[in-house]
Coordinates of N, CA and C in Angstrom, one line a residue:
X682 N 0.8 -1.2 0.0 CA 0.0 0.0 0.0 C 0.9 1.3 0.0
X683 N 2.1 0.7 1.1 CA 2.7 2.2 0.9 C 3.7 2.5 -0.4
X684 N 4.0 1.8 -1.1 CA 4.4 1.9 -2.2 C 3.5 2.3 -3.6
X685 N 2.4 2.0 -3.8 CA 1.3 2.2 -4.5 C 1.5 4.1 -3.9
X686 N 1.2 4.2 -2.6 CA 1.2 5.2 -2.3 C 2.6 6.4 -2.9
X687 N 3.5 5.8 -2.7 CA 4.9 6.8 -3.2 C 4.7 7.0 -4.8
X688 N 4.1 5.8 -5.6 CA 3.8 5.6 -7.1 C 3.2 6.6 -7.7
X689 N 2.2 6.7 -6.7 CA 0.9 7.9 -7.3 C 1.1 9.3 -6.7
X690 N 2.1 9.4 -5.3 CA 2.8 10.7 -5.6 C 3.6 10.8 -6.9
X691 N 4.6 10.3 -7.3 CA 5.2 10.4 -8.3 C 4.7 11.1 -9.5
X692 N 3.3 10.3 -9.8 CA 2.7 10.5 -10.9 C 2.2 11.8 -11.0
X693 N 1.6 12.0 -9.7 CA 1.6 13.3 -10.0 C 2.5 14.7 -10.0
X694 N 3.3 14.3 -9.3 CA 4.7 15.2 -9.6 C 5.0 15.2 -11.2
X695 N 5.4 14.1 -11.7 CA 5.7 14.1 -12.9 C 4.7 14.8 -13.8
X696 N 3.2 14.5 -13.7 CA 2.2 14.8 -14.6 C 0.8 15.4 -13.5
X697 N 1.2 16.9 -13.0 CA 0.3 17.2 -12.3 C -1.1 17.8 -12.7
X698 N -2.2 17.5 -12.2 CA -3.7 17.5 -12.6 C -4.0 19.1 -13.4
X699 N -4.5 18.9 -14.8 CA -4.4 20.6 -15.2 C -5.9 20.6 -15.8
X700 N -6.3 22.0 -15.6 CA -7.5 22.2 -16.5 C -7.6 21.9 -17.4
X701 N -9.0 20.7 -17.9 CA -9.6 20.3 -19.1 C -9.7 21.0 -20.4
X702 N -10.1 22.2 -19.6 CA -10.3 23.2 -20.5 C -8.7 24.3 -21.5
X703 N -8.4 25.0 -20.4 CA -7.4 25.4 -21.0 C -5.8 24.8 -20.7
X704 N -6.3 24.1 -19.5 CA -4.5 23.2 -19.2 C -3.8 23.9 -18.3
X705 N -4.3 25.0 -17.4 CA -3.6 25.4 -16.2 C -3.7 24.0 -15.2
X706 N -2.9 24.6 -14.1 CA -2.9 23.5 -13.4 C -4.3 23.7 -12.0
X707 N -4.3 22.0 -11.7 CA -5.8 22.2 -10.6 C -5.6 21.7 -9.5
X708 N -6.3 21.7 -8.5 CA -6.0 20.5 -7.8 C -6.6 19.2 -7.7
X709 N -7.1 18.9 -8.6 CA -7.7 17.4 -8.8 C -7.9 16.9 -10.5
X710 N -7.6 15.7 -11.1 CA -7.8 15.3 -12.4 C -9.1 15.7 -12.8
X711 N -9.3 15.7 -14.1 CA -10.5 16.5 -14.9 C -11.1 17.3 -13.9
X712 N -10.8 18.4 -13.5 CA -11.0 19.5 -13.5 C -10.9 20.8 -14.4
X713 N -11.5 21.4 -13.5 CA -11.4 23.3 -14.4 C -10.8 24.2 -13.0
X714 N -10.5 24.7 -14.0 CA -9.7 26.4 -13.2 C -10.8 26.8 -12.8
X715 N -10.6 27.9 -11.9 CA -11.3 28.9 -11.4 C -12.2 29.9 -12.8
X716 N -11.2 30.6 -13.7 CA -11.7 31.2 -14.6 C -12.3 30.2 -15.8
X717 N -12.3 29.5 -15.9 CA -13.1 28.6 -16.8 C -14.3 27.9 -15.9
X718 N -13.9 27.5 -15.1 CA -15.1 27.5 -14.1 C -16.2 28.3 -14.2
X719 N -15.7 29.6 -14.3 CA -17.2 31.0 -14.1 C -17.5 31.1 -15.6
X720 N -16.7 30.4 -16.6 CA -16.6 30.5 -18.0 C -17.8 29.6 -18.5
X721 N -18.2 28.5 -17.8 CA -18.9 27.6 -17.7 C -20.8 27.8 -17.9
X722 N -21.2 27.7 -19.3 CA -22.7 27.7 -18.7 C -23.4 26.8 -18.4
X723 N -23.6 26.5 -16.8 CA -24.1 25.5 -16.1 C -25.8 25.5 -16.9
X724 N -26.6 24.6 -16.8 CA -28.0 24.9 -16.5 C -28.5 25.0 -15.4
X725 N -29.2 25.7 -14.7 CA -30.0 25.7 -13.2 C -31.1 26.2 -13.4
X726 N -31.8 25.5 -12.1 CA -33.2 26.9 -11.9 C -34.2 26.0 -13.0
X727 N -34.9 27.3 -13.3 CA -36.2 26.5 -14.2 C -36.0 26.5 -15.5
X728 N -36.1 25.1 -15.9 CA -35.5 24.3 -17.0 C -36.8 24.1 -18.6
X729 N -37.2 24.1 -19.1 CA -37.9 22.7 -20.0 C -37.9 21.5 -19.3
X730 N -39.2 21.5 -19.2 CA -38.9 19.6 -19.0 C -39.0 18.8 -19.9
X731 N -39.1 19.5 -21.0 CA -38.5 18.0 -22.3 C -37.2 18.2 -23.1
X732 N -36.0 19.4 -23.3 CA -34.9 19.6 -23.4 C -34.1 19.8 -22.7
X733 N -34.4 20.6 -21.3 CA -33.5 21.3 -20.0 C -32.8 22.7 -20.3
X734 N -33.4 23.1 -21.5 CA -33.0 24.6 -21.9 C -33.7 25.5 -20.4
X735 N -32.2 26.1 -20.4 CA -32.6 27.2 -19.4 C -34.3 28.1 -19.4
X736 N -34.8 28.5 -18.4 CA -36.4 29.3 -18.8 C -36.0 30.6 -18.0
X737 N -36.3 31.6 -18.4 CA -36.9 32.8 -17.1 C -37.8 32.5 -16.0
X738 N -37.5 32.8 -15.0 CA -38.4 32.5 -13.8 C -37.6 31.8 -13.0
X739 N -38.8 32.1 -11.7 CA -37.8 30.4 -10.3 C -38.4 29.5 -10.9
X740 N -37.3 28.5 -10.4 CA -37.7 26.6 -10.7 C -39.2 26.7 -9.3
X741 N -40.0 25.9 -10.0 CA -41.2 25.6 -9.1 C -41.5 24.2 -8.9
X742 N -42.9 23.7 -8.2 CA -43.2 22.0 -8.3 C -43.6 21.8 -9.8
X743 N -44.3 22.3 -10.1 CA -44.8 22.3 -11.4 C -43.8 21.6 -12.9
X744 N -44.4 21.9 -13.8 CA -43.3 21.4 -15.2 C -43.5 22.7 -16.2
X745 N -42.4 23.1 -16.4 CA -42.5 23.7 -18.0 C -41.8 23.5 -19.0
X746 N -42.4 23.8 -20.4 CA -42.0 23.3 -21.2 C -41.8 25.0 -22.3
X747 N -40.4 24.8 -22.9 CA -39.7 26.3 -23.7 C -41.0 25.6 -24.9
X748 N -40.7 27.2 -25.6 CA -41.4 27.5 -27.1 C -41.5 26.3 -28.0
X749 N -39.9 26.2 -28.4 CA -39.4 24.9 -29.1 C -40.2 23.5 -28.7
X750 N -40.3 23.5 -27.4 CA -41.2 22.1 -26.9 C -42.5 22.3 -27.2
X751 N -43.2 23.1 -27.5 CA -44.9 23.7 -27.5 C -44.7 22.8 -28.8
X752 N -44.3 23.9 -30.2 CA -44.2 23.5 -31.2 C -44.2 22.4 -31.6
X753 N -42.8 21.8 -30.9 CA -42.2 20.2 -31.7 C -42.4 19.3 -30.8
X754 N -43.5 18.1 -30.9 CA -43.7 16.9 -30.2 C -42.5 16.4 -30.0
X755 N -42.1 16.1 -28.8 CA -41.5 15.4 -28.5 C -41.3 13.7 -28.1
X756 N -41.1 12.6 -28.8 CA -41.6 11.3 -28.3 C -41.1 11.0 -27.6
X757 N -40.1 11.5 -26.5 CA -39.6 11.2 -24.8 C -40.4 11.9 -24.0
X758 N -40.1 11.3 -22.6 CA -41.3 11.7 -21.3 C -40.3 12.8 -20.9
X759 N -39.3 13.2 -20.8 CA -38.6 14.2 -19.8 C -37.0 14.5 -20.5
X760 N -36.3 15.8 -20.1 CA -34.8 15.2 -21.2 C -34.2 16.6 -20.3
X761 N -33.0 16.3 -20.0 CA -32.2 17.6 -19.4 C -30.9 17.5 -20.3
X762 N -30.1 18.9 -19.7 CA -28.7 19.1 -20.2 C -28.1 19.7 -19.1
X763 N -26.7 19.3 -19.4 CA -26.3 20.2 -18.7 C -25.5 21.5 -18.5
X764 N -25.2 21.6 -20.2 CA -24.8 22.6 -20.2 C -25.5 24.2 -21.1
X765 N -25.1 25.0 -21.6 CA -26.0 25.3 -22.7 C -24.6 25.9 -23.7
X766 N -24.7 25.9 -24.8 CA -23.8 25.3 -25.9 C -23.4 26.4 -26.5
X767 N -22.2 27.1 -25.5 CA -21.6 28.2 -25.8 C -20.3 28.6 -25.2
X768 N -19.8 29.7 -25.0 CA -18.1 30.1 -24.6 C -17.4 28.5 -24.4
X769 N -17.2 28.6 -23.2 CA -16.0 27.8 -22.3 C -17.0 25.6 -23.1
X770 N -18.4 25.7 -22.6 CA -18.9 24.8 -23.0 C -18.7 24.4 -24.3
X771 N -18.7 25.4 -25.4 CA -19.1 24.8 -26.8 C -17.5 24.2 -27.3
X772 N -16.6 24.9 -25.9 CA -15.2 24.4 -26.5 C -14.4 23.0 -26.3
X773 N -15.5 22.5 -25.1 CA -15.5 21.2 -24.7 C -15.7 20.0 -25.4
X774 N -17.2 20.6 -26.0 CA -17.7 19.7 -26.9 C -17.2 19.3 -28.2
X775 N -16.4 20.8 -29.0 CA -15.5 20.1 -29.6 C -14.6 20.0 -29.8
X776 N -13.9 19.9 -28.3 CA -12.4 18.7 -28.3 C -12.7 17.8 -27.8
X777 N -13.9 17.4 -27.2 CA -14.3 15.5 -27.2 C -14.8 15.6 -28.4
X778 N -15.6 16.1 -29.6 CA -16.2 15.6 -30.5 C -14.7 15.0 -31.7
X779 N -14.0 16.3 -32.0 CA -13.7 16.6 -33.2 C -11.9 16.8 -32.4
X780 N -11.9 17.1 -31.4 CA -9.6 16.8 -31.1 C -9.9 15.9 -30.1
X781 N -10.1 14.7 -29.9 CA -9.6 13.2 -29.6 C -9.5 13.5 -28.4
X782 N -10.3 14.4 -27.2 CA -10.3 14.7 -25.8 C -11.0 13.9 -25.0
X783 N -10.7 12.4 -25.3 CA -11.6 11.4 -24.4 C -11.8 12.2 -22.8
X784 N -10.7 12.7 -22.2 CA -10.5 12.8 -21.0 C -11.9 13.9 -20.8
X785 N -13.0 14.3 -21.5 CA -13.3 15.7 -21.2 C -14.8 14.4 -20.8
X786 N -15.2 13.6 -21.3 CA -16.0 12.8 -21.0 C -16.3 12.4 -19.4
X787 N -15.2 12.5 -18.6 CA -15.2 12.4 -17.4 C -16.0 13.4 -16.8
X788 N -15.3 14.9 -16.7 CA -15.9 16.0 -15.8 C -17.3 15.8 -16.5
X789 N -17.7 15.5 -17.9 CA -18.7 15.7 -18.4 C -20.0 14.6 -17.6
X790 N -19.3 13.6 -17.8 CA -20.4 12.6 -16.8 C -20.9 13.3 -15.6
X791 N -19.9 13.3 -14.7 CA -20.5 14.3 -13.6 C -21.4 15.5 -13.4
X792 N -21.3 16.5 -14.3 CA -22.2 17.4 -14.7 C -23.2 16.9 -15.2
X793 N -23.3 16.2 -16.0 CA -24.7 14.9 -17.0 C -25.5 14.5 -15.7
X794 N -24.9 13.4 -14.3 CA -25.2 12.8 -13.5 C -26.1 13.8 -13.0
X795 N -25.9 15.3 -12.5 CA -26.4 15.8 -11.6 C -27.4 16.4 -12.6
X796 N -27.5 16.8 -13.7 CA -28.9 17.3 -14.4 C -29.5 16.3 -14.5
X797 N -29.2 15.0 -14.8 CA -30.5 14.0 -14.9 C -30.7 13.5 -13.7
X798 N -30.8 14.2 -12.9 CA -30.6 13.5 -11.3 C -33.0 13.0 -11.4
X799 N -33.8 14.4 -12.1 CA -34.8 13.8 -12.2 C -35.3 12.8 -13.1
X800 N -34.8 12.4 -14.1 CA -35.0 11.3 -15.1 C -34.0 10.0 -14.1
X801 N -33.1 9.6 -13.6 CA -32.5 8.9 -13.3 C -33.9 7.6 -12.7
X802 N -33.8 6.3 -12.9 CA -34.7 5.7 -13.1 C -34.2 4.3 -12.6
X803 N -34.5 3.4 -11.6 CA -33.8 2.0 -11.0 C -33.8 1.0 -12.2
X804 N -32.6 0.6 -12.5 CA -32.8 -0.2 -14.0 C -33.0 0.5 -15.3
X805 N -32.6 1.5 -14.4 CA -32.6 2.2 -16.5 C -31.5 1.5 -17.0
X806 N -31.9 1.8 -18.4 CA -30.4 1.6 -19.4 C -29.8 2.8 -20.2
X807 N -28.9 3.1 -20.3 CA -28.2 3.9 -20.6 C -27.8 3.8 -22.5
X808 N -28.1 4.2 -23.1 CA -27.7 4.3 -24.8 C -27.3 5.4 -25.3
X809 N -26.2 5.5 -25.9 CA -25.6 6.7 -26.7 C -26.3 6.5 -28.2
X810 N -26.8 7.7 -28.8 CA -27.0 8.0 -30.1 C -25.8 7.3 -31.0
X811 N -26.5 6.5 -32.5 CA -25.1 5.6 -32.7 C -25.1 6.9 -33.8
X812 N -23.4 6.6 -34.5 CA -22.9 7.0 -35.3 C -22.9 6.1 -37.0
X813 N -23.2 6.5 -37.9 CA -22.9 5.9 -39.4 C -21.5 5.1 -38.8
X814 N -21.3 3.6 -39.6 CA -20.5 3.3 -39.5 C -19.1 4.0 -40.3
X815 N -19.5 4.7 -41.4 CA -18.6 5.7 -42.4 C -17.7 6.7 -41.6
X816 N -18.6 7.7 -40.5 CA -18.5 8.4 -39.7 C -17.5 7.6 -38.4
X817 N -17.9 6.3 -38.2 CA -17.4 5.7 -37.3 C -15.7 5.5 -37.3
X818 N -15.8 5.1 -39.1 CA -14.4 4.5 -39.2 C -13.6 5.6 -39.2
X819 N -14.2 6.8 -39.5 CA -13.5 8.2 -39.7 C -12.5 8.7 -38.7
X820 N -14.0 8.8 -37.5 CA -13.3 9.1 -36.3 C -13.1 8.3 -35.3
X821 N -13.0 7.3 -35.8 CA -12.6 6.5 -34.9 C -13.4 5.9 -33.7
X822 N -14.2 6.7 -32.9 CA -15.0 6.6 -31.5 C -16.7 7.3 -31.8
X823 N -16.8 7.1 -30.7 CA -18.2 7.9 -30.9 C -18.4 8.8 -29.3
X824 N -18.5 9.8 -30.0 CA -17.9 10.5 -28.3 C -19.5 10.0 -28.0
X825 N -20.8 9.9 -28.4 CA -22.0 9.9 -27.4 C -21.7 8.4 -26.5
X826 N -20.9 7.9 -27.0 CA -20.8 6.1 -26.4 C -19.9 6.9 -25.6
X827 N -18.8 7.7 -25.2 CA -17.8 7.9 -24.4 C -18.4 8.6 -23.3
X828 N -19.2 9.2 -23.7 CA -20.4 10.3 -22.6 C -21.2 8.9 -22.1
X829 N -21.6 8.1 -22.5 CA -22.7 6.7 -21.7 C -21.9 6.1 -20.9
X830 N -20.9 5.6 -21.5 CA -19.9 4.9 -20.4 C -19.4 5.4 -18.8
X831 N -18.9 7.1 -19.1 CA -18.8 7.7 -18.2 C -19.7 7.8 -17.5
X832 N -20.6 7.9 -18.2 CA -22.3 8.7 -17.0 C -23.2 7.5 -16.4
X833 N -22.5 5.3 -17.2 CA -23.4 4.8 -16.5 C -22.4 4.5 -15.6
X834 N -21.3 4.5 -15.0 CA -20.2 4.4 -14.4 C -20.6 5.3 -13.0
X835 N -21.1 6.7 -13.4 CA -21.6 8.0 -12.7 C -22.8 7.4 -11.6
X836 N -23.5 7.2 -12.6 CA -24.6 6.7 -11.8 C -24.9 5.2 -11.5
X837 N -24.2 4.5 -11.6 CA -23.9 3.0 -11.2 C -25.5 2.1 -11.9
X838 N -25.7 2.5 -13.1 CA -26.1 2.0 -14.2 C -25.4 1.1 -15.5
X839 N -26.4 0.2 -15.7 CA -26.0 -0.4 -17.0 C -26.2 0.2 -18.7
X840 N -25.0 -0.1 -18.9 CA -25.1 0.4 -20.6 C -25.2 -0.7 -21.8
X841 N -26.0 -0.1 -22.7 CA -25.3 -1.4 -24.3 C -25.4 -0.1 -25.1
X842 N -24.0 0.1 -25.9 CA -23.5 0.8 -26.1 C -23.6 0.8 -28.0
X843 N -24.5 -0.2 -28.5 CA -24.5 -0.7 -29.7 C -26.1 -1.0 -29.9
X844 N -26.8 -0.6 -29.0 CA -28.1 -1.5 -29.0 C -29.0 -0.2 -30.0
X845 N -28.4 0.5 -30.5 CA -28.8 1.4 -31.6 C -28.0 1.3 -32.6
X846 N -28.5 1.5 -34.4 CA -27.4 1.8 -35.2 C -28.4 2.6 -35.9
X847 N -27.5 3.5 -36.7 CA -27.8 4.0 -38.4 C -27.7 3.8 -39.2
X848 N -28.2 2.6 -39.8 CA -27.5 2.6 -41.2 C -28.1 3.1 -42.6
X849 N -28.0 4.6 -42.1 CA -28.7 5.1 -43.0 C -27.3 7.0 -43.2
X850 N -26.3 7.2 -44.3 CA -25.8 8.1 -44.0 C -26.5 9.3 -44.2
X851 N -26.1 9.9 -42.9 CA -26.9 11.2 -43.1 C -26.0 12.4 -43.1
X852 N -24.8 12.2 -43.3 CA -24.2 13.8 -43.8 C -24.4 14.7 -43.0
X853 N -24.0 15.8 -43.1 CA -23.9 17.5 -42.5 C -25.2 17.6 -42.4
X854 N -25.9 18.1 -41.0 CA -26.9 18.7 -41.2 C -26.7 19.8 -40.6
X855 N -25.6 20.7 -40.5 CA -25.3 22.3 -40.2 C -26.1 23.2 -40.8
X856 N -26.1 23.3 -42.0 CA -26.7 24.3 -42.9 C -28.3 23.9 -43.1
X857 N -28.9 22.9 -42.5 CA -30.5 22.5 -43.0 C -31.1 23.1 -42.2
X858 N -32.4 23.3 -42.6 CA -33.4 24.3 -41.9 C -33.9 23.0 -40.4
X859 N -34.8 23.1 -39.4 CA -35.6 22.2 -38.3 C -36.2 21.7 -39.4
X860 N -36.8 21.8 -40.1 CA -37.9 21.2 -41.1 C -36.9 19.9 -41.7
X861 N -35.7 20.6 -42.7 CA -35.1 19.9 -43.3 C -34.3 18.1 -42.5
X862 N -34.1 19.0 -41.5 CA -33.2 17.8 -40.4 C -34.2 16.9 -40.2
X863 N -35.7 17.1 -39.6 CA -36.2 16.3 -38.9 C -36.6 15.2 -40.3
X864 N -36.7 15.6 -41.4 CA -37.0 15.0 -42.8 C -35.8 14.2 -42.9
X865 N -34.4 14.4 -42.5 CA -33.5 13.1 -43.1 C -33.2 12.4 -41.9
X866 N -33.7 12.7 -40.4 CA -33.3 11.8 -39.8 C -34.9 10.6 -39.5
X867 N -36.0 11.1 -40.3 CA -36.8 10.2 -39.9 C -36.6 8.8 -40.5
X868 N -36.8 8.1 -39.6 CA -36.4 6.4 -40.0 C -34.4 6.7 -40.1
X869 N -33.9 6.6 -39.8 CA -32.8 7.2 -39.8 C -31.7 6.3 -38.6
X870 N -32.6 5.9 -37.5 CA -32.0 5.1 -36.8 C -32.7 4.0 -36.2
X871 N -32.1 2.7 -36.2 CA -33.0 1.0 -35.6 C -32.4 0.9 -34.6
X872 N -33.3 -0.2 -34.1 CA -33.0 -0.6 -32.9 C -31.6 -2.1 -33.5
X873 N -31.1 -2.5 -33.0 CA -30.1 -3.5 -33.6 C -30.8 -4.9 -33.3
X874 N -30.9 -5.7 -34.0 CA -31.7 -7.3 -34.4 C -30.9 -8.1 -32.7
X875 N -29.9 -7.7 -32.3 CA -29.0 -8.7 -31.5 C -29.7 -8.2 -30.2
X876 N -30.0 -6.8 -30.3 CA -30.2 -6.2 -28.7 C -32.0 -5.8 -28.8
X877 N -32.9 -6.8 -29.5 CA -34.0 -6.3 -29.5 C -34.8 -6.7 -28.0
X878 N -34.4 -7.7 -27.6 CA -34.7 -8.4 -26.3 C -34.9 -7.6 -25.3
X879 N -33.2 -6.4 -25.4 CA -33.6 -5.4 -24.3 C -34.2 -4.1 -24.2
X880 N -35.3 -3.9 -25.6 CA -35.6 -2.8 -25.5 C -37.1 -2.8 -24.8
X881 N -37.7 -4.3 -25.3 CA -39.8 -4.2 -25.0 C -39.6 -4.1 -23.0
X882 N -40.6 -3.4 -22.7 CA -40.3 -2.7 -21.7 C -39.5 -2.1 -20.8
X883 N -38.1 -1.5 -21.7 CA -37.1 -1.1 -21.0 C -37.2 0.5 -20.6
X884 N -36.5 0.6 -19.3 CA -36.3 2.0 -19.3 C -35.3 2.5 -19.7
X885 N -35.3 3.9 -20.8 CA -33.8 3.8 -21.4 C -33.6 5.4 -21.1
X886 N -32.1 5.8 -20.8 CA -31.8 6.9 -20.8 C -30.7 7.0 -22.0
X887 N -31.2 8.1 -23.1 CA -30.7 8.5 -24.3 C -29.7 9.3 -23.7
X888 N -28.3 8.8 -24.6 CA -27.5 9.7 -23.7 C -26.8 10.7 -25.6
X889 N -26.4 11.8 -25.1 CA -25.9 12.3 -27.1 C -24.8 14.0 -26.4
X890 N -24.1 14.2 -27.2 CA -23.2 15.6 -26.5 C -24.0 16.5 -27.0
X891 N -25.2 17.0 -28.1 CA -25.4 18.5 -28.0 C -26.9 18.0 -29.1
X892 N -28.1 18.7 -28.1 CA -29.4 18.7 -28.6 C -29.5 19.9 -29.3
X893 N -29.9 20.0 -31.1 CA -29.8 21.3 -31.4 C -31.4 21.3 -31.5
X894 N -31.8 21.1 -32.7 CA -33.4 20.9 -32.7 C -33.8 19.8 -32.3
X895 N -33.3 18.3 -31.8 CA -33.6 17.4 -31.3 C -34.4 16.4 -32.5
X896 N -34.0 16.3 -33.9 CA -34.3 15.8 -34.8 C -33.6 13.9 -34.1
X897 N -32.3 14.2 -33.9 CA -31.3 12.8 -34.0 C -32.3 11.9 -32.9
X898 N -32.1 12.9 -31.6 CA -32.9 12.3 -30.4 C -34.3 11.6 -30.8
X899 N -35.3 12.5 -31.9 CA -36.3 12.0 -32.4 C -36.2 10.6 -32.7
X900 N -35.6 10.6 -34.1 CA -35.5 9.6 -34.7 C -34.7 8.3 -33.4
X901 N -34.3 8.4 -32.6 CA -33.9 7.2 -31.8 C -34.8 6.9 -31.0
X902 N -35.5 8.0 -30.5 CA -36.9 7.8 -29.1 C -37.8 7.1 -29.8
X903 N -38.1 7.4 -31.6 CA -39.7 6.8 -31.9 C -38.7 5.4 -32.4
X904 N -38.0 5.0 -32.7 CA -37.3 3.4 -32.9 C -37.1 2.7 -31.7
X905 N -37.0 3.2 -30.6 CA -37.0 3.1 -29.3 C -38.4 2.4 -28.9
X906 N -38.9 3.2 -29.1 CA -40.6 3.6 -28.6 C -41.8 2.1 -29.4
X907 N -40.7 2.2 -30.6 CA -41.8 0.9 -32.0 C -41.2 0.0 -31.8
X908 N -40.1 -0.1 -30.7 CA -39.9 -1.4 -30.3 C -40.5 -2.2 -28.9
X909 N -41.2 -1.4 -28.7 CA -41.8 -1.4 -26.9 C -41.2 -0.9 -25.6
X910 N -40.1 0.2 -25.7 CA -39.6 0.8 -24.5 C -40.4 1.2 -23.9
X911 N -40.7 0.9 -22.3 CA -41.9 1.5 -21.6 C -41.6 3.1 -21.8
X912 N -40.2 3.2 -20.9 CA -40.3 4.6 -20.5 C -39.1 5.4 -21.5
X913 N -38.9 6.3 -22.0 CA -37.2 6.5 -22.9 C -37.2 8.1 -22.1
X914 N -36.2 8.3 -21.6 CA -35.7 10.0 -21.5 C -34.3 9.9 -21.6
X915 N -34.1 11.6 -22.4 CA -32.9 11.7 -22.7 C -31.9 12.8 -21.3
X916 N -30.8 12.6 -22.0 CA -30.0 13.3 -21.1 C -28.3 13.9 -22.4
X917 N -28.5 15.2 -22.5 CA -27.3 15.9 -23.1 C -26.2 16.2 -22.7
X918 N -24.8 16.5 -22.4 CA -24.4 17.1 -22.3 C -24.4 18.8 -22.6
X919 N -24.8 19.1 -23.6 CA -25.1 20.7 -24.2 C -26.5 21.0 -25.4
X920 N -27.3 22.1 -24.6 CA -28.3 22.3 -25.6 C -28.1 23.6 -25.7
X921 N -28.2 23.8 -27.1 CA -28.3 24.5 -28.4 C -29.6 25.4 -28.2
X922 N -29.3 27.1 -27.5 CA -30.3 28.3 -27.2 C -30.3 28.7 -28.1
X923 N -31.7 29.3 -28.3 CA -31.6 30.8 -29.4 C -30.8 31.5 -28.8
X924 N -31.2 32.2 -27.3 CA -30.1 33.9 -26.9 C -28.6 32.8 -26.7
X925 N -28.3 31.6 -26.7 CA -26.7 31.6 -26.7 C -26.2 31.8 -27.9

């Protein structure tokens, strides 16, 4: 023990704990500095209850639901975030998305854990939005499987990390209108033939890094849902505001 113990001083002498974000140093692994810390848009307070987009007003017993939710049916019961998808946040998202920052998946579970603290569910199952296999071989990972892992780890839940696919490519949808997106991701993702067993009455928490109009999330909750999941809610890392 006490050598383990002199090891892991070492280690961190050698390689001491530094901000995720910009790489100062901290005093604990995956952490943030102080000024990226305050850099941080947390969500709090009163949310959406079917995206977790920030609202005006105090949080109450009640539920409400933003504009965007009035509008667009949503086929999940409840869905939080935890961030909202700008400064210090939007720079997170892509150096786990797009610069190979597995490590940012960590602090990220933890913030994920504590906004889904009301969807968290005994026996849920945990699923990340899948990736095109094209997309897959690209990048190698899928950061939404790297956010599930961490966050069923978080909350001492089970994952199948595959029990979704797309095999349908769906390319850039940056420049497409809400209309446009929700048109190419319909039918767009299945449930997988191997893992059909565990979807008819399952409770599943959707896990994905950034809800923009919630087209992708769609297309996985209604393939979810036409397989017999009793209950499906999602859980983001970062949602995508008008005022951010």
């Amino acid at each position: 023990m006490l050598m383990q113990e002199k090891f892991q001083t070492l280690i961190q002498l050698l390689f001491p704990p530094r901000c995720v974000n910009c790489g100062a140093l901290v005093a604990t692994d995956f952490g943030l500095c102080g000024t990226c810390w305050h850099g941080m848009s947390f969500i709090g307070g009163l949310v959406c209850d079917k995206c977790g987009v920030s609202l005006p007003g105090e949080a109450e017993t009640g539920t409400e639901v933003c504009d965007d939710c009035l509008e667009i049916e949503r086929p999940w019961n409840k869905g939080r975030a935890a961030l909202l998808y700008r400064d210090n946040a939007r720079k997170l998202v892509l150096a786990l998305k797009h610069g190979d920052r597995h490590d940012v998946a960590y602090p990220a579970a933890r913030w994920m854990a504590l906004a889904a603290k009301p969807l968290v569910k005994k026996d849920a199952l945990l699923v990340p939005i899948p990736l095109h296999r094209r997309r897959f071989f690209l990048r190698k990972f899928n950061q939404a499987a790297l956010l599930t892992q961490a966050l069923a780890k978080e909350l001492s839940l089970q994952s199948c990390l595959d029990l979704l696919e797309r095999p349908v490519v769906g390319g850039t949808m940056k420049d497409l209108s809400m209309d446009e997106r929700f048109a190419r991701m319909h039918g767009a993702i299945t449930v997988n033939p191997k893992h059909e067993n565990l979807v008819a009455d399952a409770k599943i928490l959707l896990v994905d890094d950034v809800m923009t109009t919630g087209a992708t999330l769609t297309a996985a909750a209604d393939a979810l849902i036409a397989h017999g999941a009793k209950d499906v809610n999602v859980i983001t890392l970062a949602r995508v505001a008008k005022d951010a």
